[in-house]
Amino acid sequence: MLERIRIVLIGTSHPGNIGGVARAMHNMGLADLALVAPRCEVITQDSISRASGADHLLHRSLSHPTLEAAVNDCTLVVGASARSRTLPWPMISPRELGQRLPEECRDPQARIALVFGREDSGLTNAELQRCHAHVHIPTNADFSSLNLAAAVQVLAYECRMTWLEQLENAPQPQKADDPVAQALATHAELEHFFAHLERTLIAIEFHDPAQPRQLMARLRRLYLRARPERMELNILRGILSATEKTAKSAEMPPSEHP
Amino acid sequence: MLERIRIVLIGTSHPGNIGGVARAMHNMGLADLALVAPRCEVITQDSISRASGADHLLHRSLSHPTLEAAVNDCTLVVGASARSRTLPWPMISPRELGQRLPEECRDPQARIALVFGREDSGLTNAELQRCHAHVHIPTNADFSSLNLAAAVQVLAYECRMTWLEQLENAPQPQKADDPVAQALATHAELEHFFAHLERTLIAIEFHDPAQPRQLMARLRRLYLRARPERMELNILRGILSATEKTAKSAEMPPSEHP
C-alpha cells in the first residue's frame, strides 16, 4: 500500500524542505517523491543534510514540468489545502485520508498522489481543481502555515498507521461486485474527458470561455466526486462525440445537408 | 486541554530543531516549551528562522538544569522512545496518548509533559524511568530516527485531534461551506434529469431504447454516486437543453435553415 503513494511537491523554493520531506517519507515507509517545477536545486548540501540518510529518495525523485505530468497515472489525487476556497471541494481530514487507503488500493493498478504546494502560496485554484479531494491538517487558526516537511510528516504518519492496522488484520478477499473495485479512470483520462467536455460545450454554445463563470470548475467538482471508472468515462466520451457530430451537422451549409 | 501540555526537550544540540519544534507546537495550538540543559543557544538566527513566526515560544521557554525541575508540577510524564529498552515500560502509541488526554485532564490541576531526548542518543535509561509511560512513533524499521520537530509534530497533532473531537462533541451548527451540506437534489429532480438525459441521448442518436444495453443504468449509477446538488443538476440540465437545441437545428429541412 505505502509503495503506491506518491508525494508531489509543487514549486518548492528551499532545498532543505525537500530534504526534510524525504526524511519524513522514509521514516514512514514512503519512497515515491515527485517534484513539479521546483524553484531550487534538489540535490544540495542543505537538502542532503536535512534528509539525514534518506537522500536516496532525492536522487531517485523525478522532476516534472506540470502537475498533470506528475500525476497522470494516479487514480486518486489529493491536494493539501490550508483553507476552504470560494468553490467548496470535498474536504477530508488526514485521518479520513488514511482510512480511505485500503479501499482505494484494492485495484492493483491504483496509484495515489498527495500534492503539496509552494511554501509561500500553497496550491493554485487550478491545481486544487485537478484534485479529487482536499485534505486539511487541522491547525491553530492564528498560525496555520505548516512547514512543508511537517505537513508531509502528518499525512505520511496517518498512511502508515492505516498500513500497520491492516498488517494486524487478516487479509481481505476482494469484493467482485464493488463498483470501486472496478478500474478507476486515471488523472490523464479524466483530463482528456474534461478537455473534450469543454470543447463540446463550446460547440453547442453552452459555454463561453470568455465568460467561464466557474462552469468547468463546477463540472470538475461533480465528476471528480463521482470517481468515474474507465468504462463510465468511455460512455461519457461517447456521448460527447455524438453531441459534437450533431453540432457539426447543424453547422453545415444547406447545400451539404443530407 | 492543549494549554496544559508541555513539550520538554532534553540536551538539544541544534537551534534549528528548537525553532522547528516551536513552529510545530504553535501550529497545533501548544504553547508551553521547556528546555533541559540545552547543548546550544536557544535564540539564534537559525532557531528564529525555523520557528517561522512562532519565536515567541522560544522567548517564553524556560531552561532547566534537570528533567526533574522541568516536570515537577506534571501529573503525567510521557517520554518519546525510539526503541524498547531492557526494562519494559508501559508503552503507548501516539494515538493512545491523544485518547488518554481527556481523562488525564479531568483534574484542573493536571499538567502533562511530553519529553523528547537528544538528537543523537535520545533519552537515557534514567530519564526514561522517570516517565509514567513511553510513547513510540511507529517508524520504518530500517530508518527509525525521526527529526525532533517531526516527532513533536506527530504527538502534538494527536493531542490536537483529540481536542478537536472534544469540541465537536458539543452540538454544532451545520457548516455552511460543507459541500455535502448544500441543497442536494431530490429524488424527483434526479428522475426529471434522467428522463431529460435519455431524451437527449436519443435525439443525438447515441441511445436506442430498443437496444438499451444498460446504458441508462450505468449513467444512473455514476450520477447517483456523485450525490448531485440542485445547482449542479441545473447545470447538467442546461447542457442537455443546449444539446437538444443543437440537435433540432441539425434536423431542420434546408429551406428552414437560418
Coordinates of C-alpha atoms in Angstrom, one line a residue:
Chain A
M1 CA 0.0 0.0 0.0
L2 CA 2.7 2.5 1.0
E3 CA 4.6 1.9 -2.2
R4 CA 1.7 3.2 -4.2
I5 CA 1.6 6.6 -2.5
R6 CA 3.4 9.4 -4.3
I7 CA 4.3 12.6 -2.6
V8 CA 4.2 15.5 -5.1
L9 CA 5.8 18.8 -4.2
I10 CA 4.9 21.8 -6.5
G11 CA 7.3 24.8 -6.9
T12 CA 9.3 24.2 -3.7
S13 CA 11.8 27.0 -3.0
H14 CA 14.1 25.6 -0.3
P15 CA 16.3 22.5 -0.8
G16 CA 16.2 22.0 3.0
N17 CA 12.5 21.4 2.8
I18 CA 12.8 18.8 0.1
G19 CA 15.4 17.0 2.2
G20 CA 13.1 17.2 5.3
V21 CA 10.2 15.8 3.2
A22 CA 12.5 12.9 2.1
R23 CA 13.4 12.1 5.7
A24 CA 9.7 12.2 6.8
M25 CA 8.7 10.0 3.9
H26 CA 11.5 7.4 4.5
N27 CA 10.7 7.4 8.3
M28 CA 7.1 6.5 7.5
G29 CA 8.0 4.0 4.7
L30 CA 7.1 6.1 1.7
A31 CA 9.6 6.2 -1.3
D32 CA 8.0 7.8 -4.3
L33 CA 8.8 11.5 -4.4
A34 CA 7.9 13.7 -7.4
L35 CA 8.8 17.3 -7.9
V36 CA 6.9 19.7 -10.1
A37 CA 8.8 22.7 -11.4
P38 CA 11.0 23.1 -8.3
R39 CA 12.2 26.7 -7.8
C40 CA 15.5 25.5 -6.3
E41 CA 18.1 22.8 -6.8
V42 CA 17.1 19.4 -5.5
I43 CA 20.5 17.9 -4.6
T44 CA 22.3 20.4 -2.4
Q45 CA 24.3 20.3 0.9
D46 CA 21.2 21.5 2.7
S47 CA 18.8 19.0 1.2
I48 CA 21.2 16.1 1.8
S49 CA 21.8 17.3 5.4
R50 CA 18.1 17.6 6.2
A51 CA 17.4 14.2 4.5
S52 CA 19.7 12.8 7.2
G53 CA 20.3 9.5 5.5
A54 CA 17.2 9.4 3.2
D55 CA 18.9 11.2 0.3
H56 CA 18.4 8.2 -2.0
L57 CA 14.8 9.5 -2.2
L58 CA 16.2 12.8 -3.6
H59 CA 18.4 11.0 -6.1
R60 CA 15.5 8.8 -7.2
S61 CA 12.9 11.6 -7.4
L62 CA 11.5 12.7 -10.7
S63 CA 11.0 16.3 -11.8
H64 CA 8.1 17.2 -14.0
P65 CA 7.2 20.4 -15.8
T66 CA 3.5 20.2 -14.7
L67 CA 1.2 18.7 -12.1
E68 CA -0.5 16.7 -14.8
A69 CA 2.7 15.0 -15.8
A70 CA 3.4 14.1 -12.2
V71 CA 0.0 12.5 -11.5
N72 CA -1.0 11.2 -14.9
D73 CA -1.2 7.6 -13.8
C74 CA -2.8 8.3 -10.4
T75 CA -6.3 7.1 -9.6
L76 CA -6.7 9.3 -6.6
V77 CA -5.2 12.8 -6.4
V78 CA -5.5 14.6 -3.0
G79 CA -4.3 18.2 -2.6
A80 CA -3.2 19.6 0.8
S81 CA -5.1 22.8 1.3
A82 CA -4.8 25.2 4.2
R83 CA -8.2 26.9 3.7
S84 CA -11.5 26.4 2.1
R85 CA -11.8 28.2 -1.3
T86 CA -14.5 30.1 -3.0
L87 CA -15.8 26.9 -4.5
P88 CA -16.0 24.3 -1.8
W89 CA -14.5 20.9 -2.7
P90 CA -14.7 17.5 -1.0
M91 CA -12.6 18.0 2.1
I92 CA -11.2 15.2 4.2
S93 CA -9.1 15.1 7.4
P94 CA -5.7 13.4 7.4
R95 CA -7.3 10.5 9.4
E96 CA -10.0 10.1 6.8
L97 CA -7.4 10.0 4.1
G98 CA -5.6 7.2 5.9
Q99 CA -8.8 5.3 6.5
R100 CA -9.7 5.5 2.8
L101 CA -6.4 4.0 1.6
P102 CA -7.3 0.2 1.8
E103 CA -10.4 0.7 -0.3
E104 CA -8.5 3.0 -2.7
C105 CA -5.7 0.4 -3.1
R106 CA -7.9 -2.6 -3.8
D107 CA -7.3 -2.2 -7.5
P108 CA -3.7 -3.3 -8.1
Q109 CA -3.4 -0.5 -10.7
A110 CA -4.3 2.2 -8.2
R111 CA -1.8 5.0 -7.5
I112 CA -2.3 7.7 -5.0
A113 CA -0.8 11.2 -5.2
L114 CA -0.6 13.6 -2.2
V115 CA 0.1 17.0 -3.6
F116 CA 1.7 19.9 -1.6
G117 CA 2.0 23.4 -2.8
R118 CA 4.6 26.2 -2.6
E119 CA 6.0 27.3 0.8
D120 CA 4.7 30.8 0.3
S121 CA 1.4 30.4 -1.6
G122 CA 0.3 26.8 -1.5
L123 CA -1.6 25.3 -4.4
T124 CA -3.3 27.5 -7.0
N125 CA -7.1 27.2 -7.6
A126 CA -6.3 25.5 -11.0
E127 CA -4.2 22.9 -9.2
L128 CA -6.7 22.3 -6.5
Q129 CA -9.4 21.8 -9.1
R130 CA -7.5 18.9 -10.5
C131 CA -7.8 17.0 -7.2
H132 CA -10.5 14.5 -6.3
A133 CA -10.4 15.8 -2.7
H134 CA -8.6 18.2 -0.5
V135 CA -7.0 17.3 2.8
H136 CA -6.8 19.8 5.6
I137 CA -4.5 19.4 8.5
P138 CA -6.3 20.9 11.4
T139 CA -4.1 23.8 12.6
N140 CA -4.2 26.7 15.0
A141 CA -6.4 29.3 13.3
D142 CA -3.9 32.0 14.2
F143 CA -0.9 30.2 12.8
S144 CA -2.0 27.8 10.2
S145 CA 1.0 27.6 7.9
L146 CA 2.7 24.3 8.5
N147 CA 6.3 23.6 7.4
L148 CA 6.3 21.5 4.2
A149 CA 8.1 18.6 5.8
A150 CA 5.7 18.8 8.9
A151 CA 2.7 18.6 6.6
V152 CA 4.1 15.6 4.8
Q153 CA 5.0 14.0 8.1
V154 CA 1.4 14.2 9.4
L155 CA -0.1 12.7 6.2
A156 CA 2.6 10.1 5.9
Y157 CA 2.0 9.2 9.6
E158 CA -1.7 8.6 9.0
C159 CA -0.9 6.5 5.9
R160 CA 1.5 4.4 7.9
M161 CA -1.0 4.0 10.8
T162 CA -3.6 2.6 8.5
W163 CA -1.0 0.3 6.9
L164 CA 0.1 -1.0 10.3
E165 CA -3.6 -1.6 11.2
Q166 CA -4.0 -3.6 8.0
L167 CA -1.0 -5.7 8.7
E168 CA -2.5 -6.6 12.0
N169 CA -5.8 -7.6 10.4
A170 CA -6.3 -10.7 8.3
P171 CA -6.1 -10.3 4.5
Q172 CA -9.4 -9.3 2.9
P173 CA -10.9 -11.0 -0.1
Q174 CA -11.7 -8.7 -3.0
K175 CA -15.4 -7.9 -3.4
A176 CA -16.2 -8.6 -7.0
D177 CA -19.3 -6.6 -7.2
D178 CA -18.0 -3.5 -5.5
P179 CA -18.0 -0.6 -8.0
V180 CA -15.0 0.9 -6.5
A181 CA -13.1 -2.3 -7.2
Q182 CA -13.5 -1.7 -11.0
A183 CA -10.7 0.1 -12.8
L184 CA -10.9 3.8 -12.0
A185 CA -10.0 6.3 -14.6
T186 CA -6.6 7.8 -14.3
H187 CA -5.9 11.5 -14.0
A188 CA -4.8 11.7 -17.6
E189 CA -8.0 10.0 -18.8
L190 CA -10.1 12.4 -16.6
E191 CA -8.2 15.4 -18.0
H192 CA -8.9 14.2 -21.6
F193 CA -12.5 13.9 -20.7
F194 CA -12.6 17.5 -19.2
A195 CA -11.0 18.9 -22.3
H196 CA -13.4 17.0 -24.6
L197 CA -16.3 18.2 -22.4
E198 CA -15.2 21.8 -22.7
R199 CA -14.8 21.6 -26.5
T200 CA -18.3 20.1 -26.8
L201 CA -19.9 22.7 -24.5
I202 CA -18.4 25.4 -26.7
A203 CA -19.7 23.7 -29.9
I204 CA -23.2 23.6 -28.6
E205 CA -22.8 27.2 -27.4
F206 CA -23.5 26.4 -23.8
H207 CA -20.0 27.6 -22.7
D208 CA -18.2 30.8 -23.5
P209 CA -14.6 30.6 -22.4
A210 CA -14.5 34.4 -22.3
Q211 CA -17.2 34.3 -19.6
P212 CA -16.4 31.0 -17.8
R213 CA -18.4 31.7 -14.6
Q214 CA -16.8 28.7 -12.9
L215 CA -18.7 26.4 -15.2
M216 CA -15.8 24.0 -15.8
A217 CA -14.8 24.1 -12.1
R218 CA -18.3 23.1 -11.0
L219 CA -18.4 20.3 -13.6
R220 CA -14.9 19.1 -12.5
R221 CA -16.0 19.0 -8.9
L222 CA -19.1 17.0 -9.8
Y223 CA -17.3 14.4 -11.9
L224 CA -14.2 14.1 -9.7
R225 CA -16.5 13.5 -6.7
A226 CA -18.1 10.6 -8.6
R227 CA -14.7 8.9 -9.1
P228 CA -15.6 7.6 -12.6
E229 CA -14.5 4.2 -13.7
R230 CA -12.7 3.9 -17.1
M231 CA -15.8 2.3 -18.6
E232 CA -18.1 5.1 -17.4
L233 CA -15.7 7.7 -18.8
N234 CA -15.9 5.9 -22.2
I235 CA -19.6 6.2 -22.1
L236 CA -19.4 9.9 -21.3
R237 CA -16.9 10.5 -24.1
G238 CA -19.2 8.6 -26.5
I239 CA -22.0 11.0 -25.6
L240 CA -19.7 14.0 -26.2
S241 CA -18.6 12.6 -29.6
A242 CA -22.2 12.1 -30.6
T243 CA -23.0 15.6 -29.4
E244 CA -20.1 17.1 -31.4
K245 CA -21.3 15.2 -34.5
T246 CA -24.8 16.6 -34.1
A247 CA -23.3 20.2 -33.7
K248 CA -21.3 19.8 -36.9
S249 CA -24.3 18.6 -38.8
A250 CA -26.2 21.7 -37.6
E251 CA -23.5 24.0 -38.8
M252 CA -23.3 22.5 -42.3
P253 CA -24.4 24.9 -45.1
P254 CA -27.8 23.9 -46.5
S255 CA -26.3 22.6 -49.8
E256 CA -24.3 19.9 -48.0
H257 CA -27.2 18.9 -45.8
P258 CA -28.1 15.3 -46.4
Chain B
M1 CA -6.6 20.9 27.4
L2 CA -3.8 21.9 25.0
E3 CA -2.6 24.7 27.3
R4 CA -1.8 22.0 29.9
I5 CA 0.6 20.1 27.7
R6 CA 4.3 20.9 28.0
I7 CA 6.9 19.9 25.5
V8 CA 10.2 19.2 27.2
L9 CA 13.4 18.9 25.1
I10 CA 16.5 17.4 26.7
G11 CA 20.0 18.3 25.6
T12 CA 19.1 19.6 22.2
S13 CA 22.2 20.4 20.0
H14 CA 20.8 22.3 17.1
P15 CA 19.0 25.7 17.5
G16 CA 17.2 25.0 14.2
N17 CA 15.5 22.0 15.7
I18 CA 14.3 24.0 18.7
G19 CA 12.8 26.5 16.2
G20 CA 11.2 23.7 14.2
V21 CA 9.7 22.4 17.5
A22 CA 8.3 25.8 18.3
R23 CA 6.6 26.1 14.9
A24 CA 5.1 22.6 15.1
M25 CA 3.8 23.4 18.6
H26 CA 2.2 26.7 17.7
N27 CA 0.7 25.1 14.6
M28 CA -1.1 22.6 16.8
G29 CA -2.0 25.1 19.5
L30 CA 0.6 24.1 22.1
A31 CA 2.5 26.9 23.9
D32 CA 4.5 25.5 26.8
L33 CA 8.1 24.8 25.8
A34 CA 10.7 23.7 28.4
L35 CA 14.4 23.0 27.7
V36 CA 16.6 20.9 29.9
A37 CA 20.3 21.6 29.7
P38 CA 20.3 22.6 26.0
R39 CA 23.7 22.0 24.3
C40 CA 23.2 25.0 22.1
E41 CA 22.0 28.6 22.2
V42 CA 18.2 28.8 22.0
I43 CA 17.7 32.2 20.4
T44 CA 19.7 32.2 17.2
Q45 CA 19.1 33.3 13.6
D46 CA 18.6 29.6 12.7
S47 CA 16.1 28.9 15.5
I48 CA 14.1 32.1 14.8
S49 CA 14.1 31.3 11.0
R50 CA 12.8 27.7 11.5
A51 CA 10.2 28.9 14.1
S52 CA 8.8 31.0 11.2
G53 CA 6.7 33.3 13.3
A54 CA 6.4 31.1 16.4
D55 CA 9.5 32.6 18.0
H56 CA 7.5 33.9 21.0
L57 CA 7.5 30.3 22.2
L58 CA 11.3 30.4 22.2
H59 CA 11.4 33.7 24.1
R60 CA 8.9 32.4 26.6
S61 CA 10.6 29.0 27.0
L62 CA 12.2 28.1 30.3
S63 CA 15.5 26.4 30.6
H64 CA 16.1 23.9 33.5
P65 CA 19.2 22.2 34.7
T66 CA 17.4 18.8 35.1
L67 CA 14.4 16.9 33.8
E68 CA 13.0 16.8 37.4
A69 CA 13.0 20.6 37.5
A70 CA 11.2 20.8 34.2
V71 CA 8.4 18.4 35.1
N72 CA 8.0 18.9 38.8
D73 CA 4.4 20.1 38.6
C74 CA 3.3 17.5 36.0
T75 CA 0.8 14.8 36.7
L76 CA 1.6 12.7 33.7
V77 CA 5.1 12.5 32.1
V78 CA 5.5 10.6 28.9
G79 CA 8.8 10.0 27.2
A80 CA 9.3 9.6 23.5
S81 CA 11.3 6.5 22.9
A82 CA 12.5 5.1 19.6
R83 CA 13.0 1.5 20.9
S84 CA 12.0 -0.8 23.7
R85 CA 14.6 -0.9 26.4
T86 CA 16.0 -3.7 28.5
L87 CA 13.3 -3.0 31.2
P88 CA 9.9 -3.0 29.5
W89 CA 7.9 0.1 30.4
P90 CA 4.2 0.9 29.7
M91 CA 4.3 1.7 26.0
I92 CA 1.6 3.6 24.2
S93 CA 1.1 4.8 20.7
P94 CA 0.7 8.4 19.7
R95 CA -3.0 7.8 19.2
E96 CA -3.4 6.2 22.6
L97 CA -1.6 9.2 24.1
G98 CA -4.1 11.5 22.5
Q99 CA -7.0 9.4 23.6
R100 CA -5.9 9.4 27.2
L101 CA -5.8 13.2 27.4
P102 CA -9.4 13.9 28.3
E103 CA -9.2 11.5 31.2
E104 CA -5.8 12.9 32.3
C105 CA -7.1 16.5 32.2
R106 CA -10.2 16.0 34.3
D107 CA -8.4 17.3 37.3
P108 CA -8.0 21.1 36.8
Q109 CA -4.5 20.9 38.3
A110 CA -3.3 18.2 35.8
R111 CA -0.3 19.0 33.8
I112 CA 1.2 16.8 31.1
A113 CA 4.8 16.6 29.9
L114 CA 5.9 15.1 26.7
V115 CA 9.7 14.5 26.9
F116 CA 12.0 14.3 23.9
G117 CA 15.7 13.3 24.0
R118 CA 18.9 14.3 22.3
E119 CA 19.1 14.3 18.5
D120 CA 21.9 11.7 18.6
S121 CA 21.1 9.5 21.6
G122 CA 17.6 10.1 22.7
L123 CA 16.7 9.7 26.4
T124 CA 18.9 7.9 28.9
N125 CA 17.5 4.9 30.8
A126 CA 17.4 7.1 34.0
E127 CA 15.3 9.7 32.2
L128 CA 13.0 7.1 30.7
Q129 CA 12.5 5.6 34.1
R130 CA 11.2 8.9 35.3
C131 CA 8.3 8.7 32.9
H132 CA 4.9 7.2 33.6
A133 CA 4.8 5.8 30.1
H134 CA 6.7 5.8 26.9
V135 CA 5.3 6.7 23.6
H136 CA 6.7 5.2 20.4
I137 CA 6.0 6.7 17.0
P138 CA 5.8 3.8 14.6
T139 CA 8.6 4.2 12.0
N140 CA 10.3 2.3 9.2
A141 CA 12.4 -0.3 10.9
D142 CA 15.3 0.5 8.6
F143 CA 15.2 4.2 9.3
S144 CA 13.7 4.9 12.6
S145 CA 15.3 8.2 13.7
L146 CA 12.8 11.0 13.4
N147 CA 13.7 14.6 13.2
L148 CA 13.0 16.2 16.6
A149 CA 10.4 18.7 15.2
A150 CA 8.8 15.8 13.2
A151 CA 8.4 13.8 16.4
V152 CA 6.9 16.7 18.2
Q153 CA 4.7 17.4 15.2
V154 CA 3.2 13.9 15.3
L155 CA 2.4 13.9 19.0
A156 CA 1.1 17.4 19.0
Y157 CA -1.1 16.5 16.1
E158 CA -2.6 13.6 18.0
C159 CA -3.2 15.9 21.0
R160 CA -4.9 18.4 18.8
M161 CA -7.1 15.7 17.1
T162 CA -8.4 14.6 20.5
W163 CA -9.0 18.2 21.5
L164 CA -10.9 18.9 18.3
E165 CA -13.0 15.7 18.8
Q166 CA -13.9 17.0 22.2
L167 CA -15.0 20.4 20.7
E168 CA -17.1 18.6 18.2
N169 CA -18.9 16.5 20.8
A170 CA -20.6 19.7 21.8
P171 CA -23.6 20.2 19.5
Q172 CA -22.6 22.2 16.4
P173 CA -24.5 24.3 13.9
Q174 CA -24.3 23.0 10.3
K175 CA -21.2 24.0 8.5
A176 CA -22.2 26.4 5.7
D177 CA -19.2 25.6 3.5
D178 CA -19.5 21.9 3.6
P179 CA -20.2 20.8 0.0
V180 CA -22.5 17.9 1.2
A181 CA -24.5 20.4 3.3
Q182 CA -25.5 22.3 0.1
A183 CA -29.1 21.5 -1.1
L184 CA -28.9 18.1 -2.6
A185 CA -31.2 17.3 -5.5
T186 CA -34.4 15.5 -4.5
H187 CA -35.3 12.1 -5.9
A188 CA -37.9 13.8 -8.1
E189 CA -35.4 16.3 -9.5
L190 CA -33.0 13.4 -10.2
E191 CA -35.7 11.5 -12.1
H192 CA -36.5 14.5 -14.2
F193 CA -32.9 14.8 -15.0
F194 CA -32.6 11.1 -16.0
A195 CA -35.7 11.4 -18.2
H196 CA -34.2 14.5 -19.9
L197 CA -30.8 12.8 -20.3
E198 CA -32.5 9.8 -22.0
R199 CA -34.5 12.0 -24.4
T200 CA -31.3 13.9 -25.3
L201 CA -29.3 10.8 -25.9
I202 CA -32.0 9.6 -28.3
A203 CA -32.0 12.9 -30.1
I204 CA -28.3 12.8 -30.7
E205 CA -28.7 9.2 -31.8
F206 CA -26.4 7.9 -29.0
H207 CA -29.1 5.8 -27.4
D208 CA -31.6 3.4 -28.9
P209 CA -34.3 2.4 -26.4
A210 CA -34.9 -0.8 -28.5
Q211 CA -31.3 -1.8 -27.6
P212 CA -30.7 -0.2 -24.3
R213 CA -27.6 -2.2 -23.3
Q214 CA -27.7 -1.0 -19.7
L215 CA -26.7 2.5 -20.8
M216 CA -29.1 4.4 -18.6
A217 CA -28.4 2.1 -15.6
R218 CA -24.7 2.8 -15.9
L219 CA -25.3 6.6 -16.1
R220 CA -27.7 6.4 -13.2
R221 CA -25.1 4.7 -11.1
L222 CA -22.5 7.3 -11.9
Y223 CA -24.6 10.3 -11.2
L224 CA -26.3 8.9 -8.1
R225 CA -22.9 8.1 -6.7
A226 CA -21.9 11.8 -7.1
R227 CA -24.9 12.9 -5.0
P228 CA -25.5 16.0 -7.2
E229 CA -26.6 19.2 -5.6
R230 CA -29.6 21.0 -7.1
M231 CA -27.4 23.7 -8.6
E232 CA -25.2 21.1 -10.3
L233 CA -28.3 19.4 -11.7
N234 CA -29.4 22.7 -13.1
I235 CA -26.1 23.0 -15.0
L236 CA -26.4 19.5 -16.4
R237 CA -30.0 20.1 -17.5
G238 CA -28.8 23.4 -19.1
I239 CA -26.3 21.3 -21.1
L240 CA -29.0 18.9 -22.1
S241 CA -31.2 21.7 -23.3
A242 CA -28.4 23.2 -25.4
T243 CA -27.7 19.8 -26.9
E244 CA -31.4 19.3 -27.8
K245 CA -31.5 22.7 -29.4
T246 CA -28.4 21.8 -31.5
A247 CA -30.0 18.5 -32.5
K248 CA -33.2 20.3 -33.6
S249 CA -31.3 22.7 -35.7
A250 CA -29.4 19.8 -37.3
E251 CA -32.7 18.2 -38.2
M252 CA -34.3 21.2 -39.8
P253 CA -35.0 20.9 -43.6
P254 CA -32.5 23.0 -45.6
S255 CA -35.1 25.6 -46.5
E256 CA -35.7 26.5 -42.8
H257 CA -32.1 26.7 -42.0
P258 CA -31.1 30.1 -40.8

